[in-house]
JSON list of C-alpha atoms in Angstrom, two decimals:
[
{"chain": "A", "resi": 6, "resn": "MET", "atom": "CA", "xyz": [-6.60, -3.44, -29.48]},
{"chain": "A", "resi": 7, "resn": "LYS", "atom": "CA", "xyz": [-5.21, -1.87, -26.81]},
{"chain": "A", "resi": 8, "resn": "LEU", "atom": "CA", "xyz": [-1.74, -0.01, -25.00]},
{"chain": "A", "resi": 9, "resn": "VAL", "atom": "CA", "xyz": [-0.07, -1.70, -22.17]},
{"chain": "A", "resi": 10, "resn": "TYR", "atom": "CA", "xyz": [2.05, 1.16, -21.22]},
{"chain": "A", "resi": 11, "resn": "VAL", "atom": "CA", "xyz": [5.57, -0.50, -18.69]},
{"chain": "A", "resi": 12, "resn": "PHE", "atom": "CA", "xyz": [6.87, 2.36, -16.73]},
{"chain": "A", "resi": 13, "resn": "ASP", "atom": "CA", "xyz": [8.76, 2.95, -13.56]},
{"chain": "A", "resi": 14, "resn": "ALA", "atom": "CA", "xyz": [7.74, 5.64, -12.01]},
{"chain": "A", "resi": 15, "resn": "TYR", "atom": "CA", "xyz": [11.58, 5.99, -10.84]},
{"chain": "A", "resi": 16, "resn": "CYS", "atom": "CA", "xyz": [12.99, 6.14, -14.73]},
{"chain": "A", "resi": 17, "resn": "GLY", "atom": "CA", "xyz": [14.37, 8.53, -16.03]},
{"chain": "A", "resi": 18, "resn": "TRP", "atom": "CA", "xyz": [13.35, 7.78, -19.24]},
{"chain": "A", "resi": 19, "resn": "SER", "atom": "CA", "xyz": [10.34, 6.68, -17.94]},
{"chain": "A", "resi": 20, "resn": "HIS", "atom": "CA", "xyz": [10.08, 10.84, -17.03]},
{"chain": "A", "resi": 21, "resn": "GLY", "atom": "CA", "xyz": [10.97, 11.55, -20.85]},
{"chain": "A", "resi": 22, "resn": "PHE", "atom": "CA", "xyz": [8.38, 9.83, -21.89]},
{"chain": "A", "resi": 23, "resn": "ALA", "atom": "CA", "xyz": [5.44, 10.55, -20.24]},
{"chain": "A", "resi": 24, "resn": "SER", "atom": "CA", "xyz": [5.07, 13.88, -22.92]},
{"chain": "A", "resi": 25, "resn": "THR", "atom": "CA", "xyz": [4.93, 11.55, -25.65]},
{"chain": "A", "resi": 26, "resn": "LEU", "atom": "CA", "xyz": [2.84, 8.98, -23.82]},
{"chain": "A", "resi": 27, "resn": "ALA", "atom": "CA", "xyz": [-0.16, 12.35, -23.71]},
{"chain": "A", "resi": 28, "resn": "GLU", "atom": "CA", "xyz": [0.62, 13.00, -27.77]},
{"chain": "A", "resi": 29, "resn": "VAL", "atom": "CA", "xyz": [-0.08, 9.21, -28.99]},
{"chain": "A", "resi": 30, "resn": "VAL", "atom": "CA", "xyz": [-3.58, 9.54, -26.63]},
{"chain": "A", "resi": 31, "resn": "ARG", "atom": "CA", "xyz": [-4.43, 12.73, -27.47]},
{"chain": "A", "resi": 32, "resn": "ARG", "atom": "CA", "xyz": [-4.66, 11.43, -31.19]},
{"chain": "A", "resi": 33, "resn": "ARG", "atom": "CA", "xyz": [-6.18, 7.97, -30.71]},
{"chain": "A", "resi": 34, "resn": "PRO", "atom": "CA", "xyz": [-8.57, 8.15, -27.63]},
{"chain": "A", "resi": 35, "resn": "ASP", "atom": "CA", "xyz": [-10.32, 5.35, -28.91]},
{"chain": "A", "resi": 36, "resn": "LEU", "atom": "CA", "xyz": [-7.24, 3.23, -27.60]},
{"chain": "A", "resi": 37, "resn": "GLU", "atom": "CA", "xyz": [-7.76, 2.65, -23.73]},
{"chain": "A", "resi": 38, "resn": "VAL", "atom": "CA", "xyz": [-4.45, 2.11, -22.15]},
{"chain": "A", "resi": 39, "resn": "ASP", "atom": "CA", "xyz": [-3.12, -0.13, -18.95]},
{"chain": "A", "resi": 40, "resn": "VAL", "atom": "CA", "xyz": [-0.09, 1.65, -17.14]},
{"chain": "A", "resi": 41, "resn": "VAL", "atom": "CA", "xyz": [1.65, -0.82, -15.06]},
{"chain": "A", "resi": 42, "resn": "SER", "atom": "CA", "xyz": [4.85, 0.36, -12.61]},
{"chain": "A", "resi": 43, "resn": "GLY", "atom": "CA", "xyz": [8.20, -2.82, -14.27]},
{"chain": "A", "resi": 44, "resn": "GLY", "atom": "CA", "xyz": [9.49, -2.81, -10.14]},
{"chain": "A", "resi": 45, "resn": "LEU", "atom": "CA", "xyz": [13.38, -0.87, -11.84]},
{"chain": "A", "resi": 46, "resn": "PHE", "atom": "CA", "xyz": [14.77, -0.38, -7.98]},
{"chain": "A", "resi": 47, "resn": "THR", "atom": "CA", "xyz": [13.61, -3.38, -5.77]},
{"chain": "A", "resi": 48, "resn": "GLY", "atom": "CA", "xyz": [15.20, -5.43, -3.47]},
{"chain": "A", "resi": 49, "resn": "SER", "atom": "CA", "xyz": [19.25, -5.05, -3.99]},
{"chain": "A", "resi": 50, "resn": "ARG", "atom": "CA", "xyz": [18.36, -1.88, -6.09]},
{"chain": "A", "resi": 51, "resn": "ARG", "atom": "CA", "xyz": [16.99, 0.14, -3.30]},
{"chain": "A", "resi": 52, "resn": "VAL", "atom": "CA", "xyz": [20.08, 1.84, -2.39]},
{"chain": "A", "resi": 53, "resn": "PRO", "atom": "CA", "xyz": [20.82, 5.41, -1.42]},
{"chain": "A", "resi": 54, "resn": "ILE", "atom": "CA", "xyz": [20.46, 7.17, -5.26]},
{"chain": "A", "resi": 55, "resn": "ARG", "atom": "CA", "xyz": [24.59, 8.07, -4.79]},
{"chain": "A", "resi": 56, "resn": "GLU", "atom": "CA", "xyz": [25.28, 4.45, -6.13]},
{"chain": "A", "resi": 57, "resn": "PHE", "atom": "CA", "xyz": [24.19, 4.81, -9.20]},
{"chain": "A", "resi": 58, "resn": "GLY", "atom": "CA", "xyz": [26.93, 7.32, -10.38]},
{"chain": "A", "resi": 59, "resn": "TYR", "atom": "CA", "xyz": [25.10, 7.43, -14.26]},
{"chain": "A", "resi": 60, "resn": "VAL", "atom": "CA", "xyz": [22.27, 9.55, -13.36]},
{"chain": "A", "resi": 61, "resn": "GLN", "atom": "CA", "xyz": [23.26, 13.20, -13.78]},
{"chain": "A", "resi": 62, "resn": "GLY", "atom": "CA", "xyz": [24.30, 11.91, -17.29]},
{"chain": "A", "resi": 63, "resn": "ALA", "atom": "CA", "xyz": [21.83, 9.80, -17.77]},
{"chain": "A", "resi": 64, "resn": "ASN", "atom": "CA", "xyz": [19.19, 13.11, -16.84]},
{"chain": "A", "resi": 65, "resn": "ALA", "atom": "CA", "xyz": [21.04, 15.04, -19.79]},
{"chain": "A", "resi": 66, "resn": "LYS", "atom": "CA", "xyz": [20.55, 12.46, -22.49]},
{"chain": "A", "resi": 67, "resn": "ILE", "atom": "CA", "xyz": [16.81, 12.99, -21.82]},
{"chain": "A", "resi": 68, "resn": "SER", "atom": "CA", "xyz": [16.71, 16.10, -21.47]},
{"chain": "A", "resi": 69, "resn": "GLU", "atom": "CA", "xyz": [18.24, 16.62, -24.66]},
{"chain": "A", "resi": 70, "resn": "LEU", "atom": "CA", "xyz": [16.76, 14.07, -26.44]},
{"chain": "A", "resi": 71, "resn": "THR", "atom": "CA", "xyz": [13.06, 14.85, -24.78]},
{"chain": "A", "resi": 72, "resn": "GLY", "atom": "CA", "xyz": [12.93, 18.10, -23.88]},
{"chain": "A", "resi": 73, "resn": "ALA", "atom": "CA", "xyz": [11.79, 16.92, -19.99]},
{"chain": "A", "resi": 74, "resn": "GLU", "atom": "CA", "xyz": [11.71, 18.24, -17.31]},
{"chain": "A", "resi": 75, "resn": "PHE", "atom": "CA", "xyz": [14.15, 17.46, -13.91]},
{"chain": "A", "resi": 76, "resn": "GLY", "atom": "CA", "xyz": [13.52, 20.87, -11.38]},
{"chain": "A", "resi": 77, "resn": "ALA", "atom": "CA", "xyz": [15.86, 21.50, -8.84]},
{"chain": "A", "resi": 78, "resn": "ALA", "atom": "CA", "xyz": [14.47, 20.61, -5.68]},
{"chain": "A", "resi": 79, "resn": "TYR", "atom": "CA", "xyz": [14.78, 17.15, -7.95]},
{"chain": "A", "resi": 80, "resn": "GLU", "atom": "CA", "xyz": [18.61, 18.49, -8.48]},
{"chain": "A", "resi": 81, "resn": "ARG", "atom": "CA", "xyz": [19.44, 18.00, -4.37]},
{"chain": "A", "resi": 82, "resn": "LEU", "atom": "CA", "xyz": [18.21, 14.67, -3.64]},
{"chain": "A", "resi": 83, "resn": "ILE", "atom": "CA", "xyz": [21.15, 14.50, -6.55]},
{"chain": "A", "resi": 84, "resn": "ALA", "atom": "CA", "xyz": [23.39, 16.46, -4.46]},
{"chain": "A", "resi": 85, "resn": "ASP", "atom": "CA", "xyz": [23.18, 15.01, -1.73]},
{"chain": "A", "resi": 86, "resn": "GLY", "atom": "CA", "xyz": [22.48, 11.29, -3.17]},
{"chain": "A", "resi": 87, "resn": "SER", "atom": "CA", "xyz": [20.82, 9.55, 0.52]},
{"chain": "A", "resi": 88, "resn": "PHE", "atom": "CA", "xyz": [18.25, 9.73, -0.95]},
{"chain": "A", "resi": 89, "resn": "VAL", "atom": "CA", "xyz": [16.33, 6.09, -1.55]},
{"chain": "A", "resi": 90, "resn": "MET", "atom": "CA", "xyz": [14.69, 5.23, -5.03]},
{"chain": "A", "resi": 91, "resn": "ASP", "atom": "CA", "xyz": [11.43, 2.81, -3.82]},
{"chain": "A", "resi": 92, "resn": "SER", "atom": "CA", "xyz": [9.74, 1.03, -6.88]},
{"chain": "A", "resi": 93, "resn": "GLU", "atom": "CA", "xyz": [7.36, -0.75, -4.75]},
{"chain": "A", "resi": 94, "resn": "ALA", "atom": "CA", "xyz": [6.01, 1.70, -2.75]},
{"chain": "A", "resi": 95, "resn": "ALA", "atom": "CA", "xyz": [5.68, 4.13, -6.19]},
{"chain": "A", "resi": 96, "resn": "ALA", "atom": "CA", "xyz": [4.09, 0.94, -7.67]},
{"chain": "A", "resi": 97, "resn": "ARG", "atom": "CA", "xyz": [1.54, 1.44, -4.91]},
{"chain": "A", "resi": 98, "resn": "GLY", "atom": "CA", "xyz": [1.19, 4.76, -5.34]},
{"chain": "A", "resi": 99, "resn": "VAL", "atom": "CA", "xyz": [0.40, 4.32, -9.10]},
{"chain": "A", "resi": 100, "resn": "ALA", "atom": "CA", "xyz": [-2.37, 1.59, -8.38]},
{"chain": "A", "resi": 101, "resn": "ALA", "atom": "CA", "xyz": [-3.49, 4.27, -4.90]},
{"chain": "A", "resi": 102, "resn": "LEU", "atom": "CA", "xyz": [-4.19, 6.86, -7.97]},
{"chain": "A", "resi": 103, "resn": "ARG", "atom": "CA", "xyz": [-5.20, 4.20, -10.61]},
{"chain": "A", "resi": 104, "resn": "GLN", "atom": "CA", "xyz": [-7.82, 2.92, -8.86]},
{"chain": "A", "resi": 105, "resn": "ALA", "atom": "CA", "xyz": [-9.25, 6.71, -7.81]},
{"chain": "A", "resi": 106, "resn": "ALA", "atom": "CA", "xyz": [-9.56, 7.55, -11.75]},
{"chain": "A", "resi": 107, "resn": "PRO", "atom": "CA", "xyz": [-9.17, 4.61, -14.07]},
{"chain": "A", "resi": 108, "resn": "ASP", "atom": "CA", "xyz": [-9.40, 6.43, -16.83]},
{"chain": "A", "resi": 109, "resn": "ARG", "atom": "CA", "xyz": [-7.37, 9.03, -16.13]},
{"chain": "A", "resi": 110, "resn": "THR", "atom": "CA", "xyz": [-3.72, 6.61, -14.95]},
{"chain": "A", "resi": 111, "resn": "VAL", "atom": "CA", "xyz": [-1.77, 7.78, -18.28]},
{"chain": "A", "resi": 112, "resn": "GLU", "atom": "CA", "xyz": [-2.03, 11.38, -16.73]},
{"chain": "A", "resi": 113, "resn": "LEU", "atom": "CA", "xyz": [-1.36, 10.63, -13.24]},
{"chain": "A", "resi": 114, "resn": "ALA", "atom": "CA", "xyz": [1.22, 8.35, -13.90]},
{"chain": "A", "resi": 115, "resn": "ALA", "atom": "CA", "xyz": [3.07, 11.48, -15.66]},
{"chain": "A", "resi": 116, "resn": "ALA", "atom": "CA", "xyz": [1.99, 14.32, -12.22]},
{"chain": "A", "resi": 117, "resn": "LEU", "atom": "CA", "xyz": [3.39, 11.60, -9.89]},
{"chain": "A", "resi": 118, "resn": "GLN", "atom": "CA", "xyz": [7.14, 11.19, -12.12]},
{"chain": "A", "resi": 119, "resn": "HIS", "atom": "CA", "xyz": [6.45, 15.41, -12.11]},
{"chain": "A", "resi": 120, "resn": "ALA", "atom": "CA", "xyz": [6.62, 15.19, -8.19]},
{"chain": "A", "resi": 121, "resn": "PHE", "atom": "CA", "xyz": [10.15, 13.27, -8.32]},
{"chain": "A", "resi": 122, "resn": "TYR", "atom": "CA", "xyz": [11.70, 14.68, -10.58]},
{"chain": "A", "resi": 123, "resn": "VAL", "atom": "CA", "xyz": [10.71, 18.22, -11.08]},
{"chain": "A", "resi": 124, "resn": "ASP", "atom": "CA", "xyz": [9.34, 19.03, -7.35]},
{"chain": "A", "resi": 125, "resn": "GLY", "atom": "CA", "xyz": [12.19, 16.00, -5.10]},
{"chain": "A", "resi": 126, "resn": "LEU", "atom": "CA", "xyz": [9.11, 14.88, -4.08]},
{"chain": "A", "resi": 127, "resn": "SER", "atom": "CA", "xyz": [9.55, 11.29, -2.41]},
{"chain": "A", "resi": 128, "resn": "LEU", "atom": "CA", "xyz": [6.86, 8.35, -3.79]},
{"chain": "A", "resi": 129, "resn": "SER", "atom": "CA", "xyz": [6.80, 6.70, -0.50]},
{"chain": "A", "resi": 130, "resn": "ASP", "atom": "CA", "xyz": [5.87, 9.40, 1.55]},
{"chain": "A", "resi": 131, "resn": "PRO", "atom": "CA", "xyz": [1.98, 9.85, 1.65]},
{"chain": "A", "resi": 132, "resn": "ALA", "atom": "CA", "xyz": [2.23, 13.60, 1.68]},
{"chain": "A", "resi": 133, "resn": "THR", "atom": "CA", "xyz": [2.89, 13.55, -2.06]},
{"chain": "A", "resi": 134, "resn": "TYR", "atom": "CA", "xyz": [-0.08, 11.44, -2.51]},
{"chain": "A", "resi": 135, "resn": "ARG", "atom": "CA", "xyz": [-2.22, 13.54, -1.07]},
{"chain": "A", "resi": 136, "resn": "ALA", "atom": "CA", "xyz": [-0.94, 16.27, -2.87]},
{"chain": "A", "resi": 137, "resn": "LEU", "atom": "CA", "xyz": [-0.79, 14.92, -6.13]},
{"chain": "A", "resi": 138, "resn": "ALA", "atom": "CA", "xyz": [-4.54, 14.13, -5.97]},
{"chain": "A", "resi": 139, "resn": "GLU", "atom": "CA", "xyz": [-5.80, 17.36, -4.22]},
{"chain": "A", "resi": 140, "resn": "ALA", "atom": "CA", "xyz": [-3.76, 18.97, -7.58]},
{"chain": "A", "resi": 141, "resn": "ALA", "atom": "CA", "xyz": [-5.76, 16.49, -9.57]},
{"chain": "A", "resi": 142, "resn": "GLY", "atom": "CA", "xyz": [-9.38, 16.72, -7.79]},
{"chain": "A", "resi": 143, "resn": "LEU", "atom": "CA", "xyz": [-9.37, 13.49, -6.45]},
{"chain": "A", "resi": 144, "resn": "GLU", "atom": "CA", "xyz": [-10.38, 12.63, -2.89]},
{"chain": "A", "resi": 145, "resn": "ALA", "atom": "CA", "xyz": [-7.08, 12.68, -1.24]},
{"chain": "A", "resi": 146, "resn": "GLU", "atom": "CA", "xyz": [-8.17, 11.04, 1.91]},
{"chain": "A", "resi": 147, "resn": "SER", "atom": "CA", "xyz": [-9.22, 7.98, 0.13]},
{"chain": "A", "resi": 148, "resn": "VAL", "atom": "CA", "xyz": [-6.08, 7.82, -2.36]},
{"chain": "A", "resi": 149, "resn": "VAL", "atom": "CA", "xyz": [-3.03, 7.97, 0.80]},
{"chain": "A", "resi": 150, "resn": "ALA", "atom": "CA", "xyz": [-5.92, 5.21, 2.18]},
{"chain": "A", "resi": 151, "resn": "ALA", "atom": "CA", "xyz": [-5.65, 2.95, -0.56]},
{"chain": "A", "resi": 152, "resn": "PHE", "atom": "CA", "xyz": [-1.18, 3.65, -0.38]},
{"chain": "A", "resi": 153, "resn": "THR", "atom": "CA", "xyz": [-1.09, 2.49, 2.77]},
{"chain": "A", "resi": 154, "resn": "ALA", "atom": "CA", "xyz": [-3.57, -0.50, 2.21]},
{"chain": "A", "resi": 155, "resn": "PRO", "atom": "CA", "xyz": [-2.70, -3.86, 1.52]},
{"chain": "A", "resi": 156, "resn": "GLU", "atom": "CA", "xyz": [-4.88, -4.24, -1.14]},
{"chain": "A", "resi": 157, "resn": "SER", "atom": "CA", "xyz": [-1.88, -1.45, -2.88]},
{"chain": "A", "resi": 158, "resn": "ALA", "atom": "CA", "xyz": [1.21, -3.37, -2.13]},
{"chain": "A", "resi": 159, "resn": "ALA", "atom": "CA", "xyz": [-1.06, -6.58, -3.82]},
{"chain": "A", "resi": 160, "resn": "ALA", "atom": "CA", "xyz": [-1.58, -4.42, -6.93]},
{"chain": "A", "resi": 161, "resn": "ALA", "atom": "CA", "xyz": [1.80, -3.56, -6.52]},
{"chain": "A", "resi": 162, "resn": "GLN", "atom": "CA", "xyz": [3.61, -7.36, -7.06]},
{"chain": "A", "resi": 163, "resn": "ASP", "atom": "CA", "xyz": [0.81, -7.82, -9.70]},
{"chain": "A", "resi": 164, "resn": "ASP", "atom": "CA", "xyz": [1.99, -5.36, -11.62]},
{"chain": "A", "resi": 165, "resn": "PHE", "atom": "CA", "xyz": [6.06, -6.37, -11.59]},
{"chain": "A", "resi": 166, "resn": "VAL", "atom": "CA", "xyz": [4.92, -9.87, -12.66]},
{"chain": "A", "resi": 167, "resn": "ARG", "atom": "CA", "xyz": [2.70, -8.59, -14.96]},
{"chain": "A", "resi": 168, "resn": "ALA", "atom": "CA", "xyz": [5.70, -6.81, -16.51]},
{"chain": "A", "resi": 169, "resn": "ALA", "atom": "CA", "xyz": [7.96, -10.11, -16.25]},
{"chain": "A", "resi": 170, "resn": "GLY", "atom": "CA", "xyz": [5.34, -11.89, -18.32]},
{"chain": "A", "resi": 171, "resn": "LEU", "atom": "CA", "xyz": [5.08, -9.35, -20.65]},
{"chain": "A", "resi": 172, "resn": "GLY", "atom": "CA", "xyz": [8.99, -9.58, -21.27]},
{"chain": "A", "resi": 173, "resn": "VAL", "atom": "CA", "xyz": [9.67, -6.31, -20.76]},
{"chain": "A", "resi": 174, "resn": "ASP", "atom": "CA", "xyz": [12.71, -5.58, -18.74]},
{"chain": "A", "resi": 175, "resn": "SER", "atom": "CA", "xyz": [13.44, -2.60, -20.02]},
{"chain": "A", "resi": 176, "resn": "PHE", "atom": "CA", "xyz": [12.00, 1.11, -19.14]},
{"chain": "A", "resi": 177, "resn": "PRO", "atom": "CA", "xyz": [10.15, 2.52, -20.50]},
{"chain": "A", "resi": 178, "resn": "THR", "atom": "CA", "xyz": [8.12, -0.16, -23.33]},
{"chain": "A", "resi": 179, "resn": "LEU", "atom": "CA", "xyz": [4.96, 0.55, -25.47]},
{"chain": "A", "resi": 180, "resn": "LEU", "atom": "CA", "xyz": [3.34, -2.43, -25.97]},
{"chain": "A", "resi": 181, "resn": "ALA", "atom": "CA", "xyz": [0.22, -2.53, -28.54]},
{"chain": "A", "resi": 182, "resn": "VAL", "atom": "CA", "xyz": [-2.05, -6.00, -27.78]},
{"chain": "A", "resi": 183, "resn": "THR", "atom": "CA", "xyz": [-4.73, -6.97, -29.96]},
{"chain": "A", "resi": 184, "resn": "GLY", "atom": "CA", "xyz": [-7.97, -8.57, -29.73]},
{"chain": "A", "resi": 185, "resn": "ASP", "atom": "CA", "xyz": [-6.17, -12.30, -30.60]},
{"chain": "A", "resi": 186, "resn": "ARG", "atom": "CA", "xyz": [-3.50, -10.99, -27.30]},
{"chain": "A", "resi": 187, "resn": "SER", "atom": "CA", "xyz": [-0.47, -10.66, -29.60]},
{"chain": "A", "resi": 188, "resn": "THR", "atom": "CA", "xyz": [2.09, -7.80, -28.80]},
{"chain": "A", "resi": 189, "resn": "THR", "atom": "CA", "xyz": [3.64, -5.71, -30.39]},
{"chain": "A", "resi": 190, "resn": "VAL", "atom": "CA", "xyz": [6.74, -3.50, -29.56]},
{"chain": "A", "resi": 191, "resn": "LEU", "atom": "CA", "xyz": [5.62, 0.09, -30.24]},
{"chain": "A", "resi": 192, "resn": "ALA", "atom": "CA", "xyz": [8.53, 1.97, -27.98]},
{"chain": "A", "resi": 193, "resn": "VAL", "atom": "CA", "xyz": [11.19, 0.99, -25.75]},
{"chain": "A", "resi": 194, "resn": "GLY", "atom": "CA", "xyz": [13.50, 4.11, -24.14]},
{"chain": "A", "resi": 195, "resn": "HIS", "atom": "CA", "xyz": [12.38, 7.02, -27.42]},
{"chain": "A", "resi": 196, "resn": "ALA", "atom": "CA", "xyz": [10.13, 7.22, -29.79]},
{"chain": "A", "resi": 197, "resn": "THR", "atom": "CA", "xyz": [8.82, 10.29, -30.88]},
{"chain": "A", "resi": 198, "resn": "ALA", "atom": "CA", "xyz": [4.41, 10.61, -30.91]},
{"chain": "A", "resi": 199, "resn": "GLU", "atom": "CA", "xyz": [4.92, 9.85, -35.12]},
{"chain": "A", "resi": 200, "resn": "GLU", "atom": "CA", "xyz": [6.80, 7.64, -34.79]},
{"chain": "A", "resi": 201, "resn": "ILE", "atom": "CA", "xyz": [4.64, 5.38, -32.88]},
{"chain": "A", "resi": 202, "resn": "ASN", "atom": "CA", "xyz": [1.65, 6.69, -34.65]},
{"chain": "A", "resi": 203, "resn": "ARG", "atom": "CA", "xyz": [3.30, 4.96, -37.65]},
{"chain": "A", "resi": 204, "resn": "ARG", "atom": "CA", "xyz": [3.74, 2.25, -36.48]},
{"chain": "A", "resi": 205, "resn": "LEU", "atom": "CA", "xyz": [-0.23, 2.08, -34.78]},
{"chain": "A", "resi": 206, "resn": "ASP", "atom": "CA", "xyz": [-1.33, 2.49, -38.47]},
{"chain": "A", "resi": 207, "resn": "ALA", "atom": "CA", "xyz": [1.02, -0.22, -39.68]},
{"chain": "A", "resi": 208, "resn": "LEU", "atom": "CA", "xyz": [-0.56, -2.74, -37.34]},
{"chain": "A", "resi": 209, "resn": "THR", "atom": "CA", "xyz": [-4.43, -1.20, -38.03]},
{"chain": "A", "resi": 210, "resn": "SER", "atom": "CA", "xyz": [-3.96, -1.17, -41.98]},
{"chain": "A", "resi": 211, "resn": "VAL", "atom": "CA", "xyz": [-2.65, -4.82, -41.32]},
{"chain": "A", "resi": 212, "resn": "SER", "atom": "CA", "xyz": [-5.76, -5.66, -39.01]}
]
């Protein structure tokens, strides 16, 4: 069995779920985790953040339920309203980080969301990936080169197709995929690590 985590780096609920996923991984180090970008803000949804009037209310709810932090630099982006969230660029970044350290993708995806939601950094800016790579002890120039390479753009599109093929249209979604490729939904939007652990225990006992 392995886990498939479908998220979007520009999704506040995914940001809130990061600590839960980290705890699940800590408890279940034997489980491989595939991190897949879902593509929340693509096409006609790539508009200034002011167009999404629900953001601040949603963030307050996310903080209440998960304890997730939203930093002052991010709040300034919200107040200005002109910033455009581009999930295709963010998915290219996830692909570049996944390529650089495939066994650390859960950790790096969380760091990427921290860069936006706490530090207010654009996930379309190569400098963001340089700083993140340096902080993670990765080869920064290699990560930046991968972010801008055509292969990462292709990987982002592959992620979007995979998410759709899994039937996921709400982020974050955590799935368990067993050896016969049957899929079980463990969480959508919000769940505690304890709840997910119980569901995993139930799956393990059945198998």
